[in-house]
Amino acid sequence: MKHDPAAKRPIQLSSKLFYHKGVYHHWCPGCEALHGFYVDRSFEGHTRWLYNGNDDRPSFAPSMDIGRDTTVRCHYFLKDNQLRYLPDSHHALAGKTISLPDIPDDEYPPL
């Protein structure tokens, strides 16, 4: 499904995913924070991610790699609604695969 990157308000796509200004956001339980895949616009000049268009079983490519050169790294693939954390992540879920969790109610932006 294609979403409008010009929409002024976030769009809740499912309990696990929302879209706002070209970015698909999900909850990362390893970091206890929202992470975003930039699909309709680039992030700091980097290549945009590819999205399978399935809001209920999302997949994005390539991997998400946050904090690569820092002491707080989160590196994973999100494929078919599964978060596969790579061993180089710096949190308790490193090396594990889990189902994409719901976004906590208090983490959604005003819709």
Tab-separated table of C-alpha atoms in Angstrom:
chain	number	residue	atom	x	y	z
A	1	MET	CA	0.000	0.000	0.000
A	2	LYS	CA	1.324	3.453	-0.888
A	3	HIS	CA	0.935	6.169	1.725
A	4	ASP	CA	0.996	9.920	1.159
A	5	PRO	CA	4.329	11.393	2.297
A	6	ALA	CA	2.716	14.864	2.307
A	7	ALA	CA	0.134	13.890	4.940
A	8	LYS	CA	0.365	16.328	7.833
A	9	ARG	CA	-0.624	13.844	10.533
A	10	PRO	CA	0.783	10.385	11.325
A	11	ILE	CA	-1.223	7.452	9.948
A	12	GLN	CA	-1.650	4.376	12.137
A	13	LEU	CA	-1.304	1.416	9.762
A	14	SER	CA	-1.563	-1.372	12.328
A	15	SER	CA	-0.850	-1.894	16.011
A	16	LYS	CA	2.807	-2.389	15.020
A	17	LEU	CA	3.426	0.316	12.431
A	18	PHE	CA	2.668	3.957	11.731
A	19	TYR	CA	3.632	6.204	8.853
A	20	HIS	CA	4.573	9.880	8.916
A	21	LYS	CA	6.294	12.075	6.317
A	22	GLY	CA	7.852	9.240	4.332
A	23	VAL	CA	8.949	7.199	7.356
A	24	TYR	CA	7.532	3.894	8.653
A	25	HIS	CA	7.935	3.690	12.443
A	26	HIS	CA	7.916	0.609	14.675
A	27	TRP	CA	8.788	-0.207	18.271
A	28	CYS	CA	12.183	-1.720	19.090
A	29	PRO	CA	12.014	-3.615	22.394
A	30	GLY	CA	15.809	-3.932	22.454
A	31	CYS	CA	16.265	-0.158	22.590
A	32	GLU	CA	12.838	0.556	24.098
A	33	ALA	CA	12.376	3.215	21.424
A	34	LEU	CA	10.750	3.901	18.089
A	35	HIS	CA	12.863	3.299	14.976
A	36	GLY	CA	11.990	4.522	11.489
A	37	PHE	CA	12.576	3.221	7.968
A	38	TYR	CA	12.898	6.068	5.447
A	39	VAL	CA	11.078	4.790	2.359
A	40	ASP	CA	9.751	7.894	0.600
A	41	ARG	CA	12.724	10.125	1.370
A	42	SER	CA	16.366	9.588	2.246
A	43	PHE	CA	17.889	9.942	5.695
A	44	GLU	CA	20.968	12.158	5.852
A	45	GLY	CA	21.723	11.482	2.190
A	46	HIS	CA	21.677	7.682	2.509
A	47	THR	CA	19.789	5.259	0.299
A	48	ARG	CA	16.120	4.783	1.099
A	49	TRP	CA	14.792	1.443	2.331
A	50	LEU	CA	12.572	-0.821	0.264
A	51	TYR	CA	9.191	-1.781	1.742
A	52	ASN	CA	7.026	-4.785	0.816
A	53	GLY	CA	3.800	-2.746	1.158
A	54	ASN	CA	2.209	-5.119	3.689
A	55	ASP	CA	1.201	-3.107	6.766
A	56	ASP	CA	0.315	-6.269	8.731
A	57	ARG	CA	3.488	-8.262	7.919
A	58	PRO	CA	6.043	-5.599	7.058
A	59	SER	CA	9.447	-6.264	5.518
A	60	PHE	CA	12.139	-3.662	4.857
A	61	ALA	CA	15.510	-3.938	3.129
A	62	PRO	CA	18.369	-3.496	3.683
A	63	SER	CA	19.001	-3.999	7.409
A	64	MET	CA	18.563	-1.242	9.991
A	65	ASP	CA	21.878	-0.353	11.618
A	66	ILE	CA	21.644	2.343	14.283
A	67	GLY	CA	24.712	3.564	16.129
A	68	ARG	CA	27.213	1.549	14.081
A	69	ASP	CA	30.180	3.574	15.343
A	70	THR	CA	28.933	4.110	18.898
A	71	THR	CA	28.633	2.112	22.101
A	72	VAL	CA	24.848	1.766	21.663
A	73	ARG	CA	24.298	-0.229	18.473
A	74	CYS	CA	21.057	-1.793	17.226
A	75	HIS	CA	21.407	-3.849	14.039
A	76	TYR	CA	18.558	-5.961	12.659
A	77	PHE	CA	16.466	-7.110	9.735
A	78	LEU	CA	12.691	-6.645	9.767
A	79	LYS	CA	11.259	-9.298	7.480
A	80	ASP	CA	7.753	-10.738	7.387
A	81	ASN	CA	6.867	-9.199	10.766
A	82	GLN	CA	9.974	-10.674	12.442
A	83	LEU	CA	12.804	-8.662	13.995
A	84	ARG	CA	16.056	-10.581	13.536
A	85	TYR	CA	18.646	-8.861	15.703
A	86	LEU	CA	22.217	-9.417	14.609
A	87	PRO	CA	24.888	-10.448	17.133
A	88	ASP	CA	26.647	-7.066	16.874
A	89	SER	CA	23.693	-5.309	18.538
A	90	HIS	CA	24.489	-3.937	21.994
A	91	HIS	CA	21.367	-5.003	23.896
A	92	ALA	CA	19.777	-8.115	25.387
A	93	LEU	CA	18.087	-9.135	22.104
A	94	ALA	CA	21.362	-9.435	20.144
A	95	GLY	CA	21.340	-12.670	18.144
A	96	LYS	CA	17.614	-13.305	18.745
A	97	THR	CA	14.555	-13.260	16.473
A	98	ILE	CA	11.192	-12.053	17.799
A	99	SER	CA	7.815	-11.074	16.370
A	100	LEU	CA	7.397	-7.363	15.772
A	101	PRO	CA	5.684	-6.067	18.934
A	102	ASP	CA	2.827	-3.607	19.190
A	103	ILE	CA	3.811	0.007	19.629
A	104	PRO	CA	3.086	1.034	23.242
A	105	ASP	CA	0.105	3.384	23.461
A	106	ASP	CA	2.158	6.161	25.016
A	107	GLU	CA	4.648	6.083	22.112
A	108	TYR	CA	2.211	6.946	19.322
A	109	PRO	CA	2.355	10.574	18.180
A	110	PRO	CA	-0.955	12.463	18.180
A	111	LEU	CA	-2.963	11.024	15.269
